XYZ file of N, CA and C in Angstrom:
534
model
N 9.417 14.513 52.476
C 8.814 13.199 52.628
C 7.513 13.086 51.819
N 6.694 14.133 51.849
C 5.444 14.125 51.100
C 5.727 14.063 49.599
N 6.712 14.809 49.150
C 7.079 14.808 47.733
C 7.524 13.417 47.290
N 8.291 12.763 48.129
C 8.768 11.420 47.818
C 7.614 10.426 47.733
N 6.640 10.539 48.622
C 5.468 9.654 48.584
C 4.646 9.898 47.318
N 4.510 11.141 46.943
C 3.765 11.469 45.720
C 4.484 10.899 44.505
N 5.809 11.063 44.458
C 6.586 10.519 43.344
C 6.468 8.996 43.284
N 6.529 8.335 44.433
C 6.364 6.873 44.469
C 4.975 6.462 44.000
N 3.976 7.189 44.448
C 2.601 6.903 44.027
C 2.469 7.034 42.509
N 3.008 8.124 41.956
C 2.932 8.342 40.511
C 3.703 7.268 39.750
N 4.843 6.863 40.277
C 5.641 5.813 39.639
C 4.875 4.486 39.631
N 4.294 4.123 40.764
C 3.519 2.876 40.852
C 2.292 2.957 39.938
N 1.648 4.114 39.903
C 0.485 4.311 39.036
C 0.876 4.098 37.568
N 2.009 4.649 37.147
C 2.482 4.476 35.773
C 2.816 3.011 35.482
N 3.426 2.322 36.447
C 3.726 0.897 36.275
C 2.451 0.083 36.088
N 1.439 0.381 36.874
C 0.170 -0.335 36.761
C -0.495 -0.068 35.409
N -0.426 1.175 34.931
C -0.978 1.494 33.606
C -0.231 0.733 32.513
N 1.084 0.665 32.650
C 1.887 -0.050 31.659
C 1.549 -1.538 31.670
N 1.408 -2.123 32.846
C 1.040 -3.550 32.951
C -0.330 -3.799 32.332
N -1.279 -2.910 32.592
C -2.622 -3.064 32.016
C -2.563 -2.987 30.495
N -1.753 -2.083 29.952
C -1.623 -1.956 28.506
C -0.970 -3.209 27.920
N 0.022 -3.757 28.590
C 0.666 -4.989 28.123
C -0.332 -6.138 28.107
N -1.171 -6.228 29.145
C -2.204 -7.274 29.196
C -3.189 -7.115 28.042
N -3.579 -5.871 27.759
C -4.507 -5.608 26.668
C -3.904 -6.040 25.338
N -2.620 -5.733 25.121
C -1.951 -6.139 23.884
C -1.833 -7.651 23.782
N -1.554 -8.311 24.891
C -1.490 -9.779 24.891
C -2.845 -10.376 24.516
N -3.911 -9.828 25.086
C -5.254 -10.302 24.774
C -5.555 -10.120 23.292
N -5.259 -8.940 22.773
C -5.530 -8.660 21.366
C -4.694 -9.568 20.455
N -3.443 -9.826 20.826
C -2.588 -10.717 20.033
C -3.143 -12.142 20.040
N -3.671 -12.577 21.173
C -4.288 -13.905 21.252
C -5.522 -13.989 20.363
N -6.336 -12.941 20.363
C -7.522 -12.904 19.504
C -7.087 -13.027 18.045
N -6.071 -12.264 17.673
C -5.607 -12.278 16.288
C -5.095 -13.664 15.892
N -4.295 -14.292 16.740
C -3.756 -15.627 16.430
C -4.876 -16.644 16.270
N -5.915 -16.517 17.067
C -7.054 -17.433 17.000
C -7.768 -17.335 15.660
N -7.792 -16.139 15.065
C -8.535 -15.924 13.823
C -7.801 -16.402 12.583
N -6.474 -16.481 12.648
C -5.705 -16.904 11.477
C -5.684 -18.423 11.412
N -5.969 -18.992 10.241
C -6.033 -20.453 10.145
C -4.655 -21.097 10.326
N -4.617 -22.218 11.055
C -3.351 -22.939 11.218
C -3.044 -23.761 9.970
N -4.082 -24.159 9.254
C -3.911 -24.852 7.968
C -4.937 -24.301 6.988
N -4.625 -24.434 5.719
C -5.554 -24.004 4.681
C -6.274 -25.227 4.124
N -7.493 -25.047 3.623
C -8.202 -26.200 3.065
C -7.503 -26.727 1.812
N -7.664 -28.008 1.579
C -7.133 -28.615 0.357
C -7.936 -28.083 -0.827
N -7.247 -27.538 -1.805
C -7.891 -27.062 -3.018
C -7.399 -27.957 -4.151
N -8.306 -28.662 -4.830
C -7.886 -29.587 -5.884
C -7.011 -28.911 -6.942
N -5.922 -29.568 -7.292
C -5.008 -29.143 -8.353
C -4.351 -27.794 -8.081
N -4.283 -27.392 -6.808
C -3.636 -26.134 -6.443
C -2.758 -26.359 -5.226
N -1.650 -25.664 -5.189
C -0.820 -25.650 -3.990
C -1.120 -24.364 -3.245
N -1.379 -24.481 -1.966
C -1.623 -23.287 -1.153
C -0.718 -23.332 0.062
N -0.293 -22.184 0.480
C 0.529 -22.068 1.685
C 0.350 -20.665 2.233
N 0.541 -20.539 3.514
C 0.469 -19.226 4.152
C 1.487 -19.188 5.277
N 2.084 -18.046 5.438
C 3.012 -17.815 6.537
C 2.730 -16.427 7.068
N 2.647 -16.313 8.373
C 2.405 -15.009 8.967
C 3.329 -14.828 10.160
N 3.998 -13.701 10.171
C 4.825 -13.320 11.315
C 4.699 -11.814 11.475
N 4.126 -11.395 12.564
C 3.936 -9.968 12.806
C 5.263 -9.341 13.214
N 5.563 -8.171 12.665
C 6.799 -7.497 13.046
C 6.652 -6.844 14.420
N 5.448 -6.672 14.867
C 5.195 -6.141 16.206
C 4.354 -7.170 16.948
N 4.128 -6.906 18.221
C 3.342 -7.844 19.027
C 1.947 -8.016 18.447
N 1.463 -6.967 17.800
C 0.090 -7.002 17.331
C -0.063 -6.190 16.060
N -0.862 -6.701 15.179
C -1.200 -5.974 13.966
C -2.662 -6.239 13.655
N -3.156 -5.628 12.614
C -4.539 -5.846 12.209
C -4.620 -6.754 10.996
N -3.638 -7.637 10.845
C -3.568 -8.489 9.662
C -4.522 -9.674 9.767
N -5.013 -10.095 8.593
C -5.966 -11.200 8.557
C -5.890 -11.874 7.197
N -5.983 -13.187 7.186
C -6.135 -13.923 5.930
C -7.009 -15.135 6.185
N -7.619 -15.625 5.114
C -8.527 -16.761 5.242
C -8.722 -17.399 3.871
N -9.009 -18.682 3.873
C -9.376 -19.399 2.651
C -10.604 -20.231 3.006
N -11.713 -19.955 2.328
C -12.978 -20.595 2.661
C -13.583 -21.299 1.450
N -14.013 -22.549 1.625
C -14.740 -23.205 0.534
C -16.127 -22.568 0.404
N -16.540 -22.313 -0.819
C -17.856 -21.719 -1.069
C -18.855 -22.737 -1.589
N -18.461 -23.970 -1.638
C -19.335 -25.010 -2.173
C -18.993 -25.298 -3.620
N -19.181 -26.529 -3.985
C -18.863 -26.922 -5.355
C -17.373 -26.796 -5.605
N -17.043 -26.100 -6.673
C -15.649 -25.977 -7.073
C -15.079 -24.579 -6.799
N -15.698 -23.815 -5.891
C -15.295 -22.426 -5.643
C -14.695 -22.250 -4.256
N -13.614 -21.464 -4.202
C -12.961 -21.136 -2.940
C -12.724 -19.634 -2.891
N -12.870 -19.072 -1.697
C -12.624 -17.653 -1.477
C -11.328 -17.501 -0.695
N -10.423 -16.687 -1.216
C -9.171 -16.382 -0.537
C -9.192 -14.897 -0.207
N -8.920 -14.563 1.053
C -9.012 -13.181 1.520
C -7.738 -12.796 2.260
N -7.261 -11.585 1.970
C -6.162 -10.970 2.714
C -6.678 -9.601 3.141
N -6.525 -9.264 4.429
C -7.030 -7.970 4.908
C -6.085 -7.374 5.935
N -6.223 -6.085 6.123
C -5.438 -5.379 7.127
C -6.328 -4.301 7.732
N -6.561 -4.409 9.033
C -7.380 -3.430 9.741
C -6.479 -2.295 10.200
N -6.945 -1.074 9.996
C -6.193 0.104 10.400
C -6.010 0.108 11.915
N -4.831 0.448 12.340
C -4.561 0.601 13.758
C -4.000 -0.649 14.394
N -3.731 -0.524 15.655
C -3.178 -1.616 16.452
C -3.976 -1.700 17.744
N -3.693 -2.680 18.545
C -4.327 -2.794 19.850
C -5.638 -3.553 19.810
N -6.337 -3.485 20.915
C -7.561 -4.240 21.074
C -8.627 -3.840 20.063
N -8.725 -2.557 19.750
C -9.728 -2.106 18.783
C -9.543 -2.761 17.429
N -8.297 -2.795 16.948
C -8.016 -3.421 15.651
C -8.281 -4.918 15.719
N -7.895 -5.556 16.829
C -8.114 -6.998 16.968
C -9.609 -7.323 16.993
N -10.386 -6.491 17.663
C -11.831 -6.738 17.723
C -12.497 -6.509 16.371
N -12.039 -5.495 15.636
C -12.596 -5.288 14.300
C -12.200 -6.443 13.379
N -10.981 -6.954 13.533
C -10.559 -8.120 12.756
C -11.453 -9.317 13.085
N -11.783 -9.489 14.360
C -12.693 -10.571 14.759
C -14.072 -10.373 14.130
N -14.541 -9.134 14.087
C -15.830 -8.851 13.455
C -15.773 -9.143 11.959
N -14.687 -8.735 11.312
C -14.512 -9.000 9.890
C -14.565 -10.505 9.626
N -13.890 -11.267 10.472
C -13.890 -12.727 10.359
C -15.317 -13.285 10.502
N -16.046 -12.798 11.496
C -17.415 -13.274 11.732
C -18.336 -12.907 10.573
N -18.256 -11.669 10.113
C -19.088 -11.248 8.983
C -18.780 -12.098 7.756
N -17.491 -12.266 7.467
C -17.079 -13.023 6.290
C -17.587 -14.460 6.363
N -17.413 -15.098 7.508
C -17.884 -16.478 7.673
C -19.385 -16.584 7.477
N -20.124 -15.629 8.002
C -21.584 -15.633 7.881
C -22.023 -15.399 6.438
N -21.442 -14.382 5.802
C -21.844 -14.069 4.428
C -21.475 -15.173 3.448
N -20.397 -15.907 3.725
C -19.981 -16.987 2.817
C -20.914 -18.190 2.873
N -21.775 -18.242 3.871
C -22.756 -19.323 3.953
C -23.902 -19.116 2.974
N -24.049 -17.895 2.476
C -25.107 -17.585 1.515
C -24.520 -17.522 0.109
N -25.260 -18.019 -0.867
C -24.754 -17.881 -2.239
C -24.912 -16.429 -2.701
N -23.790 -15.791 -2.992
C -23.832 -14.423 -3.522
C -22.590 -14.161 -4.359
N -22.705 -13.172 -5.211
C -21.586 -12.769 -6.046
C -20.542 -12.055 -5.178
N -19.309 -12.033 -5.666
C -18.218 -11.421 -4.903
C -18.495 -9.949 -4.605
N -18.982 -9.203 -5.583
C -19.266 -7.778 -5.379
C -20.308 -7.585 -4.277
N -21.312 -8.450 -4.250
C -22.339 -8.371 -3.211
C -21.744 -8.690 -1.836
N -20.894 -9.695 -1.775
C -20.235 -10.077 -0.527
C -19.396 -8.923 0.017
N -18.605 -8.306 -0.838
C -17.753 -7.196 -0.404
C -18.614 -5.996 -0.001
N -19.708 -5.770 -0.713
C -20.637 -4.705 -0.336
C -21.218 -4.925 1.050
N -21.598 -6.166 1.347
C -22.120 -6.488 2.685
C -21.058 -6.267 3.760
N -19.825 -6.709 3.488
C -18.724 -6.489 4.439
C -18.504 -4.994 4.663
N -18.492 -4.235 3.582
C -18.278 -2.798 3.668
C -19.340 -2.129 4.535
N -20.604 -2.448 4.282
C -21.685 -1.845 5.075
C -21.587 -2.250 6.545
N -21.255 -3.500 6.804
C -21.136 -3.968 8.190
C -20.010 -3.251 8.923
N -18.860 -3.131 8.269
C -17.716 -2.448 8.895
C -18.034 -0.966 9.087
N -18.624 -0.343 8.077
C -18.966 1.082 8.179
C -19.958 1.334 9.299
N -20.949 0.464 9.427
C -21.957 0.615 10.482
C -21.339 0.433 11.856
N -20.495 -0.576 11.976
C -19.881 -0.877 13.271
C -18.915 0.218 13.715
N -18.161 0.773 12.776
C -17.076 1.691 13.129
C -17.401 3.157 12.905
N -18.564 3.432 12.345
C -19.001 4.807 12.127
C -17.959 5.628 11.380
N -17.267 4.984 10.425
C -16.289 5.684 9.608
C -15.003 6.049 10.318
N -14.771 5.513 11.521
C -13.580 5.867 12.295
C -12.419 4.896 12.090
N -12.708 3.645 11.789
C -11.679 2.629 11.562
C -11.973 1.981 10.220
N -10.929 1.700 9.470
C -11.076 1.134 8.141
C -10.298 -0.160 8.021
N -10.561 -0.877 6.955
C -9.802 -2.080 6.641
C -9.551 -2.111 5.146
N -8.377 -2.595 4.770
C -8.131 -2.892 3.364
C -8.362 -4.385 3.200
N -8.773 -4.782 2.008
C -9.081 -6.187 1.797
C -8.890 -6.548 0.335
N -8.308 -7.709 0.101
C -8.238 -8.282 -1.234
C -8.936 -9.627 -1.158
N -9.900 -9.852 -2.043
C -10.648 -11.111 -2.064
C -10.583 -11.697 -3.463
N -10.363 -12.996 -3.517
C -10.270 -13.693 -4.792
C -11.093 -14.972 -4.708
N -11.944 -15.180 -5.686
C -12.658 -16.453 -5.795
C -12.021 -17.220 -6.942
N -11.637 -18.453 -6.654
C -11.066 -19.302 -7.691
C -12.004 -20.488 -7.915
N -12.228 -20.769 -9.168
C -13.053 -21.917 -9.556
C -12.074 -23.004 -10.014
N -12.060 -24.126 -9.316
C -11.020 -25.127 -9.560
C -11.228 -25.967 -10.816
N -12.425 -25.982 -11.385
C -12.631 -26.777 -12.597
C -11.886 -26.192 -13.790
N -11.857 -24.854 -13.890
C -11.164 -24.226 -15.011
C -10.189 -23.132 -14.562
N -10.043 -22.959 -13.259
C -9.152 -21.964 -12.648
C -9.473 -20.535 -13.069
N -10.734 -20.287 -13.330
C -11.177 -18.914 -13.556
C -11.143 -18.199 -12.207
N -10.734 -16.941 -12.220
C -10.691 -16.177 -10.977
C -11.497 -14.898 -11.131
N -12.022 -14.481 -10.006
C -12.736 -13.212 -9.902
C -12.180 -12.563 -8.647
N -11.872 -11.268 -8.707
C -11.300 -10.638 -7.524
C -11.876 -9.260 -7.287
N -11.662 -8.808 -6.057
C -12.055 -7.460 -5.665
C -10.971 -6.930 -4.731
N -10.510 -5.738 -5.011
C -9.509 -5.110 -4.161
C -10.142 -3.882 -3.524
N -10.254 -3.931 -2.209
C -10.838 -2.816 -1.460
C -9.711 -2.070 -0.746
N -8.950 -1.294 -1.520
C -7.912 -0.452 -0.949
C -6.638 -1.161 -0.531
N -6.506 -2.437 -0.834
C -5.326 -3.192 -0.412
C -4.186 -3.023 -1.418
N -2.990 -3.410 -1.017
C -1.851 -3.408 -1.942
C -2.169 -4.290 -3.135
N -1.506 -4.005 -4.251
C -1.696 -4.842 -5.435
C -1.233 -6.267 -5.129
N -1.912 -7.213 -5.722
C -1.598 -8.622 -5.518
C -1.020 -9.163 -6.820
N -0.085 -10.080 -6.690
C 0.541 -10.695 -7.857
C 0.007 -12.108 -7.999
N -0.532 -12.404 -9.179
C -1.033 -13.736 -9.490
C -0.004 -14.413 -10.388
N 0.481 -15.574 -9.960
C 1.444 -16.328 -10.745
C 0.711 -17.521 -11.353
N 0.672 -17.569 -12.666
C -0.001 -18.644 -13.394
C 0.884 -19.887 -13.439
N 0.284 -21.015 -13.738
C 1.008 -22.289 -13.795
C 2.167 -22.240 -14.786
N 2.026 -21.457 -15.847
C 3.093 -21.376 -16.852
C 4.180 -20.370 -16.464
N 4.077 -19.798 -15.266
C 5.075 -18.847 -14.785
C 4.762 -17.402 -15.108
N 3.726 -17.170 -15.902
C 3.330 -15.796 -16.237
C 2.880 -15.076 -14.968
N 3.325 -13.837 -14.817
C 2.996 -13.033 -13.637
C 2.027 -11.933 -14.053
N 0.992 -11.782 -13.254
C -0.027 -10.774 -13.541
C -0.305 -9.968 -12.274
N -0.217 -8.644 -12.379
C -0.565 -7.786 -11.249
C -2.060 -7.509 -11.302
N -2.723 -7.751 -10.194
C -4.161 -7.482 -10.103
C -4.313 -6.084 -9.505
N -4.419 -5.086 -10.377
C -4.354 -3.683 -9.973
C -5.700 -3.039 -9.697
N -6.718 -3.448 -10.428
C -8.009 -2.764 -10.315
C -8.567 -2.910 -8.906
N -9.233 -1.860 -8.452
C -9.800 -1.945 -7.117
C -10.629 -0.737 -6.761
N -11.079 -0.765 -5.528
C -11.938 0.294 -5.027
C -11.403 0.867 -3.740
N -12.298 1.397 -2.959
C -11.920 2.094 -1.738
C -11.890 1.155 -0.532
N -11.395 1.642 0.565
C -11.284 0.903 1.826
C -12.641 0.415 2.311
N -12.643 -0.690 3.051
C -13.875 -1.141 3.695
C -14.184 -0.229 4.873
N -15.399 0.209 4.960
C -15.828 1.043 6.076
C -15.770 2.525 5.800
N -15.142 2.933 4.696
C -14.994 4.364 4.408
C -16.303 4.976 3.924
N -16.998 4.261 3.037
C -18.251 4.762 2.485
C -19.263 3.612 2.497
N -20.266 3.660 3.355
C -21.157 2.516 3.530
C -21.906 2.084 2.274
N -22.165 2.972 1.357
C -22.944 2.613 0.166
C -22.090 2.320 -1.047
N -20.762 2.219 -0.865
C -19.869 1.980 -1.982
C -19.818 0.512 -2.305
């Protein structure tokens, strides 16, 4: 009888842990959905679209398109290492840092440097993010980009020419002074 009670207790304890973990994942998934834009800003003479579907309940994926004033727009794609609440919270921090830094006039390299230092400071080198950032100037469609450890991005020009944007650097958060 005592053995059976212990087994029941352990079973109920495991069920409660599983329910708590499911709640945590639901919370993190809600945070992530809140951070992804439901629509992208209108960019003159450009078509923009985004589609996101996570293959799991939760990922560390992030994208954003932000007007920088005048004729400049910043497009960002990022992926935070890991899953769960930690990744969702770091994604929220990345979103907050990015929004704050975009309010100041700065060059793309400076912006990415600020993001890198913020992520490195917050995570103490334990969690990283990959990020691709592109600034497009709509008057002449000049682009400037920075790849911080993310997959290569393909740029398709109006004439159909395809260009791989290969150059890049290291992950965000890996080296604070990079």
